[in-house]
PDB file of C-alpha atoms in Angstrom:
ATOM      1  CA  MET N   1       5.963 -11.345  19.859  1.00 37.00           C
ATOM      2  CA  THR N   2       3.199 -10.676  17.359  1.00 44.00           C
ATOM      3  CA  SER N   3       1.276  -7.460  17.765  1.00 47.00           C
ATOM      4  CA  ARG N   4      -2.483  -7.312  17.666  1.00 84.00           C
ATOM      5  CA  VAL N   5      -2.267  -5.491  14.339  1.00 96.00           C
ATOM      6  CA  PRO N   6      -0.639  -7.720  11.686  1.00 98.00           C
ATOM      7  CA  VAL N   7       2.552  -6.272  10.209  1.00 98.00           C
ATOM      8  CA  LEU N   8       3.007  -7.247   6.571  1.00 98.00           C
ATOM      9  CA  LEU N   9       5.932  -6.985   4.181  1.00 98.00           C
ATOM     10  CA  SER N  10       5.041  -5.442   0.839  1.00 98.00           C
ATOM     11  CA  THR N  11       6.683  -7.337  -1.989  1.00 98.00           C
ATOM     12  CA  SER N  12       7.696  -3.937  -3.403  1.00 97.00           C
ATOM     13  CA  SER N  13      10.046  -3.539  -0.423  1.00 98.00           C
ATOM     14  CA  VAL N  14      12.499  -6.111  -1.816  1.00 97.00           C
ATOM     15  CA  PHE N  15      12.751  -4.600  -5.328  1.00 95.00           C
ATOM     16  CA  PRO N  16      14.792  -5.210  -7.479  1.00 95.00           C
ATOM     17  CA  GLU N  17      14.465  -8.735  -6.101  1.00 95.00           C
ATOM     18  CA  ARG N  18      11.284 -10.426  -7.165  1.00 96.00           C
ATOM     19  CA  THR N  19       8.059 -11.503  -5.489  1.00 97.00           C
ATOM     20  CA  ALA N  20       9.293 -14.869  -4.226  1.00 97.00           C
ATOM     21  CA  ALA N  21      12.158 -13.181  -2.366  1.00 97.00           C
ATOM     22  CA  ALA N  22       9.665 -11.165  -0.318  1.00 98.00           C
ATOM     23  CA  PHE N  23       8.086 -14.329   1.077  1.00 98.00           C
ATOM     24  CA  GLN N  24      11.510 -15.714   1.943  1.00 98.00           C
ATOM     25  CA  MET N  25      12.562 -12.520   3.726  1.00 98.00           C
ATOM     26  CA  ALA N  26       9.208 -12.085   5.469  1.00 98.00           C
ATOM     27  CA  ALA N  27       9.592 -15.558   6.952  1.00 98.00           C
ATOM     28  CA  ALA N  28      13.246 -15.049   7.878  1.00 97.00           C
ATOM     29  CA  VAL N  29      12.635 -11.711   9.620  1.00 97.00           C
ATOM     30  CA  GLY N  30       9.320 -12.666  11.237  1.00 98.00           C
ATOM     31  CA  TYR N  31       6.591 -10.650   9.510  1.00 98.00           C
ATOM     32  CA  ASP N  32       2.970 -11.673  10.063  1.00 98.00           C
ATOM     33  CA  GLY N  33       2.173 -11.762   6.349  1.00 98.00           C
ATOM     34  CA  VAL N  34       2.775 -10.303   2.916  1.00 98.00           C
ATOM     35  CA  GLU N  35       1.171  -7.629   0.787  1.00 98.00           C
ATOM     36  CA  VAL N  36       1.457  -8.601  -2.875  1.00 98.00           C
ATOM     37  CA  MET N  37       2.138  -5.728  -5.228  1.00 96.00           C
ATOM     38  CA  VAL N  38       0.777  -6.962  -8.555  1.00 96.00           C
ATOM     39  CA  TRP N  39       3.232  -5.908 -11.246  1.00 93.00           C
ATOM     40  CA  THR N  40       5.116  -7.288 -14.252  1.00 91.00           C
ATOM     41  CA  ASP N  41       6.590 -10.231 -12.314  1.00 94.00           C
ATOM     42  CA  ALA N  42       4.400 -13.156 -13.430  1.00 95.00           C
ATOM     43  CA  VAL N  43       4.466 -14.712  -9.938  1.00 97.00           C
ATOM     44  CA  SER N  44       2.726 -11.626  -8.508  1.00 97.00           C
ATOM     45  CA  GLN N  45      -0.196 -12.265 -10.873  1.00 96.00           C
ATOM     46  CA  ASP N  46      -0.553 -16.003 -10.254  1.00 97.00           C
ATOM     47  CA  ALA N  47      -2.797 -17.179  -7.410  1.00 98.00           C
ATOM     48  CA  GLY N  48      -1.411 -20.708  -7.524  1.00 98.00           C
ATOM     49  CA  ALA N  49       2.205 -19.575  -7.323  1.00 98.00           C
ATOM     50  CA  LEU N  50       1.409 -17.154  -4.498  1.00 98.00           C
ATOM     51  CA  ARG N  51      -0.522 -19.792  -2.577  1.00 98.00           C
ATOM     52  CA  GLY N  52       2.436 -22.129  -2.933  1.00 98.00           C
ATOM     53  CA  LEU N  53       4.865 -19.505  -1.616  1.00 98.00           C
ATOM     54  CA  ALA N  54       2.565 -18.664   1.296  1.00 98.00           C
ATOM     55  CA  ARG N  55       2.290 -22.348   2.207  1.00 98.00           C
ATOM     56  CA  HIS N  56       6.010 -23.058   1.789  1.00 98.00           C
ATOM     57  CA  TYR N  57       7.148 -20.124   3.936  1.00 98.00           C
ATOM     58  CA  ASP N  58       4.114 -20.193   6.260  1.00 98.00           C
ATOM     59  CA  VAL N  59       3.493 -16.502   5.538  1.00 98.00           C
ATOM     60  CA  PRO N  60      -0.076 -15.633   4.443  1.00 98.00           C
ATOM     61  CA  VAL N  61      -1.019 -13.026   1.855  1.00 98.00           C
ATOM     62  CA  LEU N  62      -3.158 -10.515   3.767  1.00 98.00           C
ATOM     63  CA  SER N  63      -3.479  -7.723   1.212  1.00 98.00           C
ATOM     64  CA  VAL N  64      -3.232  -7.278  -2.550  1.00 98.00           C
ATOM     65  CA  HIS N  65      -2.159  -4.049  -4.214  1.00 98.00           C
ATOM     66  CA  ALA N  66      -3.976  -3.716  -7.545  1.00 96.00           C
ATOM     67  CA  PRO N  67      -1.766  -2.888 -10.566  1.00 92.00           C
ATOM     68  CA  CYS N  68      -2.196   0.914 -10.552  1.00 85.00           C
ATOM     69  CA  LEU N  69       1.372   2.067 -11.265  1.00 79.00           C
ATOM     70  CA  LEU N  70       2.558   3.547 -14.551  1.00 72.00           C
ATOM     71  CA  VAL N  71       4.636   0.415 -15.192  1.00 74.00           C
ATOM     72  CA  THR N  72       1.631  -1.887 -14.651  1.00 77.00           C
ATOM     73  CA  GLN N  73      -0.879  -0.291 -17.023  1.00 80.00           C
ATOM     74  CA  ARG N  74      -0.780  -3.381 -19.284  1.00 78.00           C
ATOM     75  CA  VAL N  75      -0.733  -6.042 -16.568  1.00 78.00           C
ATOM     76  CA  TRP N  76      -3.676  -8.402 -17.159  1.00 80.00           C
ATOM     77  CA  SER N  77      -5.508  -5.843 -19.322  1.00 84.00           C
ATOM     78  CA  PRO N  78      -5.306  -2.231 -20.519  1.00 88.00           C
ATOM     79  CA  ASP N  79      -8.761  -1.781 -18.940  1.00 92.00           C
ATOM     80  CA  PRO N  80      -8.327  -0.504 -15.340  1.00 94.00           C
ATOM     81  CA  TRP N  81     -11.670  -1.994 -14.294  1.00 95.00           C
ATOM     82  CA  GLU N  82     -10.551  -5.420 -15.483  1.00 95.00           C
ATOM     83  CA  ARG N  83      -7.274  -5.030 -13.593  1.00 95.00           C
ATOM     84  CA  LEU N  84      -9.153  -4.136 -10.434  1.00 96.00           C
ATOM     85  CA  ARG N  85     -11.570  -7.046 -10.883  1.00 97.00           C
ATOM     86  CA  ARG N  86      -8.654  -9.448 -11.365  1.00 97.00           C
ATOM     87  CA  ALA N  87      -6.945  -8.071  -8.261  1.00 97.00           C
ATOM     88  CA  ALA N  88     -10.150  -8.677  -6.317  1.00 98.00           C
ATOM     89  CA  GLU N  89     -10.349 -12.246  -7.600  1.00 98.00           C
ATOM     90  CA  LEU N  90      -6.737 -12.785  -6.564  1.00 98.00           C
ATOM     91  CA  ALA N  91      -7.384 -11.419  -3.079  1.00 98.00           C
ATOM     92  CA  GLU N  92     -10.535 -13.497  -2.679  1.00 98.00           C
ATOM     93  CA  THR N  93      -8.737 -16.665  -3.776  1.00 98.00           C
ATOM     94  CA  LEU N  94      -5.878 -16.012  -1.346  1.00 98.00           C
ATOM     95  CA  GLU N  95      -8.316 -15.034   1.445  1.00 98.00           C
ATOM     96  CA  ALA N  96      -6.673 -11.609   1.710  1.00 98.00           C
ATOM     97  CA  PRO N  97      -9.254  -9.148   3.082  1.00 98.00           C
ATOM     98  CA  THR N  98      -7.845  -5.927   1.591  1.00 98.00           C
ATOM     99  CA  VAL N  99      -7.333  -4.625  -1.940  1.00 98.00           C
ATOM    100  CA  VAL N 100      -5.295  -1.410  -2.217  1.00 98.00           C
ATOM    101  CA  VAL N 101      -6.213   0.861  -5.122  1.00 98.00           C
ATOM    102  CA  HIS N 102      -5.007   4.281  -6.305  1.00 96.00           C
ATOM    103  CA  PRO N 103      -7.225   7.136  -7.501  1.00 96.00           C
ATOM    104  CA  PRO N 104      -7.463   7.289 -11.324  1.00 95.00           C
ATOM    105  CA  PHE N 105      -4.823   9.041 -13.406  1.00 94.00           C
ATOM    106  CA  THR N 106      -5.983  12.190 -15.193  1.00 92.00           C
ATOM    107  CA  TRP N 107      -5.787  10.528 -18.613  1.00 90.00           C
ATOM    108  CA  GLN N 108      -8.038   7.632 -17.538  1.00 93.00           C
ATOM    109  CA  ARG N 109     -11.124   9.714 -18.327  1.00 92.00           C
ATOM    110  CA  ASP N 110     -13.723   6.950 -18.551  1.00 93.00           C
ATOM    111  CA  TYR N 111     -12.366   5.212 -15.463  1.00 94.00           C
ATOM    112  CA  ALA N 112     -12.277   8.478 -13.520  1.00 94.00           C
ATOM    113  CA  ARG N 113     -15.763   9.545 -14.586  1.00 93.00           C
ATOM    114  CA  ASN N 114     -17.406   6.593 -12.840  1.00 93.00           C
ATOM    115  CA  PHE N 115     -14.709   5.642 -10.332  1.00 96.00           C
ATOM    116  CA  ALA N 116     -16.750   5.893  -7.122  1.00 95.00           C
ATOM    117  CA  GLU N 117     -19.765   4.133  -8.632  1.00 96.00           C
ATOM    118  CA  GLY N 118     -17.624   1.454 -10.242  1.00 96.00           C
ATOM    119  CA  LEU N 119     -15.783   0.844  -7.011  1.00 97.00           C
ATOM    120  CA  ASP N 120     -19.097   0.344  -5.234  1.00 97.00           C
ATOM    121  CA  ARG N 121     -20.209  -2.071  -7.947  1.00 97.00           C
ATOM    122  CA  ILE N 122     -17.073  -4.221  -7.681  1.00 97.00           C
ATOM    123  CA  ALA N 123     -17.268  -4.117  -3.890  1.00 97.00           C
ATOM    124  CA  GLY N 124     -20.786  -5.491  -4.196  1.00 97.00           C
ATOM    125  CA  GLN N 125     -19.438  -8.419  -6.217  1.00 97.00           C
ATOM    126  CA  PHE N 126     -16.772  -9.154  -3.584  1.00 98.00           C
ATOM    127  CA  PRO N 127     -18.510  -8.511  -0.252  1.00 96.00           C
ATOM    128  CA  GLY N 128     -15.706 -10.065   1.781  1.00 96.00           C
ATOM    129  CA  LEU N 129     -13.131  -7.509   0.611  1.00 98.00           C
ATOM    130  CA  ARG N 130     -12.335  -3.913   1.523  1.00 98.00           C
ATOM    131  CA  PHE N 131     -11.218  -1.740  -1.387  1.00 98.00           C
ATOM    132  CA  ALA N 132      -8.991   0.798   0.338  1.00 98.00           C
ATOM    133  CA  VAL N 133      -8.258   3.911  -1.745  1.00 98.00           C
ATOM    134  CA  GLU N 134      -4.771   5.272  -1.103  1.00 98.00           C
ATOM    135  CA  ASN N 135      -3.712   8.876  -0.537  1.00 98.00           C
ATOM    136  CA  MET N 136      -1.250  10.020  -3.202  1.00 96.00           C
ATOM    137  CA  TYR N 137       0.673  13.302  -3.704  1.00 94.00           C
ATOM    138  CA  PRO N 138       1.278  16.131  -6.186  1.00 92.00           C
ATOM    139  CA  VAL N 139       4.235  15.711  -8.534  1.00 88.00           C
ATOM    140  CA  ARG N 140       6.883  18.437  -8.593  1.00 81.00           C
ATOM    141  CA  MET N 141       9.053  18.827 -11.680  1.00 75.00           C
ATOM    142  CA  ALA N 142      11.310  21.693 -12.749  1.00 71.00           C
ATOM    143  CA  GLY N 143       9.930  23.942 -10.043  1.00 73.00           C
ATOM    144  CA  ARG N 144       6.337  23.331 -11.037  1.00 81.00           C
ATOM    145  CA  GLN N 145       3.647  21.200  -9.418  1.00 82.00           C
ATOM    146  CA  PHE N 146       0.846  19.200 -10.990  1.00 84.00           C
ATOM    147  CA  VAL N 147      -1.622  16.590  -9.792  1.00 90.00           C
ATOM    148  CA  PRO N 148      -1.768  13.484 -12.009  1.00 91.00           C
ATOM    149  CA  TYR N 149      -4.902  12.106 -10.296  1.00 94.00           C
ATOM    150  CA  VAL N 150      -8.629  12.745 -10.706  1.00 93.00           C
ATOM    151  CA  PRO N 151     -10.347  14.245  -8.838  1.00 92.00           C
ATOM    152  CA  GLY N 152      -7.193  14.737  -6.775  1.00 93.00           C
ATOM    153  CA  TRP N 153      -4.438  13.112  -4.732  1.00 96.00           C
ATOM    154  CA  ASP N 154      -6.393  13.213  -1.438  1.00 97.00           C
ATOM    155  CA  PRO N 155      -9.193  10.599  -1.493  1.00 97.00           C
ATOM    156  CA  THR N 156     -10.847  12.027   1.629  1.00 97.00           C
ATOM    157  CA  GLU N 157     -11.949  15.052  -0.386  1.00 96.00           C
ATOM    158  CA  THR N 158     -14.184  12.734  -2.423  1.00 94.00           C
ATOM    159  CA  GLY N 159     -15.030  10.170   0.228  1.00 96.00           C
ATOM    160  CA  TYR N 160     -14.795   6.381  -0.106  1.00 97.00           C
ATOM    161  CA  PRO N 161     -15.889   3.477   2.103  1.00 97.00           C
ATOM    162  CA  ALA N 162     -12.274   2.521   2.937  1.00 98.00           C
ATOM    163  CA  TYR N 163      -8.827   4.097   2.794  1.00 98.00           C
ATOM    164  CA  THR N 164      -5.151   3.164   2.780  1.00 98.00           C
ATOM    165  CA  LEU N 165      -2.981   5.674   4.627  1.00 98.00           C
ATOM    166  CA  ASP N 166       0.504   5.926   3.070  1.00 98.00           C
ATOM    167  CA  LEU N 167       2.905   7.862   5.318  1.00 98.00           C
ATOM    168  CA  SER N 168       5.569   8.347   2.637  1.00 97.00           C
ATOM    169  CA  HIS N 169       2.917   9.885   0.390  1.00 97.00           C
ATOM    170  CA  CYS N 170       1.944  12.182   3.284  1.00 97.00           C
ATOM    171  CA  ALA N 171       5.535  13.408   3.411  1.00 96.00           C
ATOM    172  CA  ALA N 172       5.608  13.971  -0.356  1.00 94.00           C
ATOM    173  CA  SER N 173       2.364  15.978  -0.198  1.00 94.00           C
ATOM    174  CA  HIS N 174       3.524  17.950   2.876  1.00 94.00           C
ATOM    175  CA  THR N 175       0.643  16.461   4.868  1.00 94.00           C
ATOM    176  CA  ASP N 176       0.756  15.352   8.487  1.00 94.00           C
ATOM    177  CA  SER N 177      -0.193  11.669   8.628  1.00 96.00           C
ATOM    178  CA  ILE N 178      -2.028  12.148  11.935  1.00 97.00           C
ATOM    179  CA  GLU N 179      -4.258  14.777  10.324  1.00 97.00           C
ATOM    180  CA  MET N 180      -4.815  12.518   7.308  1.00 98.00           C
ATOM    181  CA  ALA N 181      -5.761   9.627   9.590  1.00 98.00           C
ATOM    182  CA  ASP N 182      -8.178  11.926  11.406  1.00 98.00           C
ATOM    183  CA  ARG N 183      -9.858  12.774   8.094  1.00 97.00           C
ATOM    184  CA  MET N 184     -10.066   9.104   7.150  1.00 98.00           C
ATOM    185  CA  GLY N 185     -11.716   8.374  10.496  1.00 97.00           C
ATOM    186  CA  ASP N 186     -13.222   4.937  10.989  1.00 97.00           C
ATOM    187  CA  ARG N 187     -12.809   4.224   7.264  1.00 98.00           C
ATOM    188  CA  LEU N 188      -9.050   3.803   7.714  1.00 98.00           C
ATOM    189  CA  ALA N 189      -8.604   0.165   6.701  1.00 98.00           C
ATOM    190  CA  HIS N 190      -4.910  -0.235   5.917  1.00 98.00           C
ATOM    191  CA  VAL N 191      -1.574   1.523   6.469  1.00 98.00           C
ATOM    192  CA  HIS N 192       1.497   1.688   4.245  1.00 98.00           C
ATOM    193  CA  LEU N 193       4.370   2.265   6.649  1.00 98.00           C
ATOM    194  CA  GLY N 194       7.277   4.239   5.265  1.00 98.00           C
ATOM    195  CA  ASP N 195       8.834   7.612   5.993  1.00 97.00           C
ATOM    196  CA  GLY N 196       9.862  10.734   4.121  1.00 96.00           C
ATOM    197  CA  THR N 197      11.579  14.059   4.624  1.00 94.00           C
ATOM    198  CA  GLY N 198       8.985  16.246   2.896  1.00 84.00           C
ATOM    199  CA  GLU N 199      11.285  17.092   0.008  1.00 79.00           C
ATOM    200  CA  GLY N 200       8.410  16.732  -2.426  1.00 64.00           C
ATOM    201  CA  ARG N 201       9.190  13.247  -3.689  1.00 77.00           C
ATOM    202  CA  ASP N 202       8.068   9.778  -2.674  1.00 88.00           C
ATOM    203  CA  GLU N 203      10.967   8.381  -0.649  1.00 94.00           C
ATOM    204  CA  HIS N 204       9.594   5.328   1.223  1.00 95.00           C
ATOM    205  CA  LEU N 205      12.301   5.485   3.880  1.00 97.00           C
ATOM    206  CA  VAL N 206      12.553   3.024   6.747  1.00 97.00           C
ATOM    207  CA  PRO N 207      10.255   4.433   9.469  1.00 97.00           C
ATOM    208  CA  GLY N 208      12.132   6.698  11.853  1.00 96.00           C
ATOM    209  CA  ARG N 209      14.543   7.946   9.186  1.00 96.00           C
ATOM    210  CA  GLY N 210      12.316  10.791   8.011  1.00 95.00           C
ATOM    211  CA  THR N 211      10.121  13.466   9.550  1.00 95.00           C
ATOM    212  CA  GLN N 212       6.671  11.865   9.564  1.00 96.00           C
ATOM    213  CA  PRO N 213       5.197  11.001  12.993  1.00 97.00           C
ATOM    214  CA  CYS N 214       5.307   7.285  12.189  1.00 98.00           C
ATOM    215  CA  GLY N 215       5.509   6.109  15.775  1.00 98.00           C
ATOM    216  CA  GLU N 216       2.743   8.423  16.953  1.00 98.00           C
ATOM    217  CA  LEU N 217       0.486   7.267  14.132  1.00 98.00           C
ATOM    218  CA  LEU N 218       1.059   3.601  14.957  1.00 98.00           C
ATOM    219  CA  ARG N 219       0.465   4.200  18.676  1.00 97.00           C
ATOM    220  CA  SER N 220      -2.816   5.944  17.848  1.00 97.00           C
ATOM    221  CA  LEU N 221      -4.299   3.030  15.890  1.00 97.00           C
ATOM    222  CA  ALA N 222      -5.684   1.195  18.912  1.00 94.00           C
ATOM    223  CA  GLY N 223      -7.577   4.279  19.999  1.00 95.00           C
ATOM    224  CA  ARG N 224      -8.949   4.667  16.496  1.00 96.00           C
ATOM    225  CA  GLY N 225     -10.528   1.221  16.612  1.00 94.00           C
ATOM    226  CA  PHE N 226      -8.306   0.145  13.712  1.00 97.00           C
ATOM    227  CA  THR N 227      -8.974  -3.435  12.580  1.00 95.00           C
ATOM    228  CA  GLY N 228      -6.774  -3.591   9.477  1.00 97.00           C
ATOM    229  CA  SER N 229      -3.116  -4.337   8.875  1.00 98.00           C
ATOM    230  CA  VAL N 230       0.107  -2.346   8.523  1.00 98.00           C
ATOM    231  CA  ALA N 231       2.259  -3.084   5.478  1.00 98.00           C
ATOM    232  CA  VAL N 232       5.902  -2.032   5.479  1.00 98.00           C
ATOM    233  CA  GLU N 233       6.474  -0.380   2.110  1.00 98.00           C
ATOM    234  CA  VAL N 234      10.050   0.905   1.988  1.00 97.00           C
ATOM    235  CA  THR N 235      12.657   1.309  -0.723  1.00 95.00           C
ATOM    236  CA  THR N 236      15.686  -0.970  -0.429  1.00 96.00           C
ATOM    237  CA  ARG N 237      16.876  -0.797  -4.025  1.00 92.00           C
ATOM    238  CA  GLY N 238      20.037   0.976  -2.855  1.00 92.00           C
ATOM    239  CA  ALA N 239      20.978  -1.826  -0.463  1.00 93.00           C
ATOM    240  CA  ARG N 240      24.489  -3.073  -1.187  1.00 92.00           C
ATOM    241  CA  SER N 241      23.630  -6.694  -0.372  1.00 94.00           C
ATOM    242  CA  ARG N 242      20.842  -9.037   0.640  1.00 94.00           C
ATOM    243  CA  ALA N 243      22.069  -8.775   4.239  1.00 96.00           C
ATOM    244  CA  VAL N 244      21.733  -4.981   4.218  1.00 96.00           C
ATOM    245  CA  ARG N 245      18.240  -5.236   2.693  1.00 97.00           C
ATOM    246  CA  GLU N 246      17.202  -7.760   5.321  1.00 97.00           C
ATOM    247  CA  ALA N 247      18.586  -5.535   8.092  1.00 97.00           C
ATOM    248  CA  ASP N 248      16.481  -2.609   6.850  1.00 98.00           C
ATOM    249  CA  LEU N 249      13.365  -4.775   6.763  1.00 98.00           C
ATOM    250  CA  ARG N 250      14.079  -6.073  10.264  1.00 98.00           C
ATOM    251  CA  GLU N 251      14.510  -2.504  11.544  1.00 98.00           C
ATOM    252  CA  ALA N 252      11.180  -1.507   9.987  1.00 98.00           C
ATOM    253  CA  LEU N 253       9.401  -4.491  11.545  1.00 98.00           C
ATOM    254  CA  GLU N 254      10.891  -3.831  14.985  1.00 98.00           C
ATOM    255  CA  PHE N 255       9.848  -0.167  14.725  1.00 98.00           C
ATOM    256  CA  ALA N 256       6.289  -1.153  13.814  1.00 98.00           C
ATOM    257  CA  ARG N 257       5.932  -3.731  16.573  1.00 97.00           C
ATOM    258  CA  ALA N 258       7.415  -1.463  19.229  1.00 97.00           C
ATOM    259  CA  HIS N 259       5.004   1.361  18.506  1.00 97.00           C
ATOM    260  CA  LEU N 260       1.935  -0.777  17.837  1.00 96.00           C
ATOM    261  CA  THR N 261       2.264  -2.375  21.267  1.00 89.00           C
ATOM    262  CA  ALA N 262       3.212   0.829  23.127  1.00 76.00           C
ATOM    263  CA  PRO N 263       0.475   2.576  25.140  1.00 65.00           C
ATOM    264  CA  SER N 264      -0.618   5.892  23.677  1.00 57.00           C
ATOM    265  CA  PRO N 265      -1.448   8.871  25.900  1.00 51.00           C
ATOM    266  CA  VAL N 266      -3.582  10.272  23.092  1.00 48.00           C
ATOM    267  CA  ASP N 267      -7.255   9.384  23.022  1.00 45.00           C
ATOM    268  CA  ALA N 268      -7.635   9.316  19.228  1.00 40.00           C
TER     269      ALA N 268
END
């Protein structure tokens, strides 16, 4: 049974396997679509290759994650605006309605200075897309904490037209995902489904294995008027085999579908 809200498999969830493997596993397990994390794998950057995979496995690309990670700072271009523009072109070509983007890093001074205005400008060039800014988290090292994002890790403090709610990042920032969703309000466009224990690091556990209210958040989406998609973004790099990885991804999908279709007593 397919829920009203599409459940996608992020290609990052199969790492260290590559982008093509995500399409294969999404089809095998029964996901509604794929979120492409654009990174150093050439296939993740290639609209033609991605279209071919989507057609072959009958699994559409429904969101594109722009290359915002430390390891993707040279993908396509060292210019973050060019990377975002290319991600938008990729999404438009693949008819994926959502582009996920992170707040700027502190050292990206020019990018950060005009981030909100620049985001509006690019959104104007791609009117069919939603650019959903993702909540991040402070980094804790050697007993100290710092925020590597400008103006901060919480995008709701600045305010953007659309947001991605990442539950694992909520755990890492010691934030309740329900409260974060409340702050995002009707601008909540996309969800990254993972879990965490609140130990101060980004864990991306299979939902239900941490302490975030993953099920409650999913059950609340209907009452929030949510019209986006939910992308499973979990870490399976420790899986001992392909079968174990696939079992984790099946568990995450079953969790998502069960809670998305369950009635919620909460009028969100």
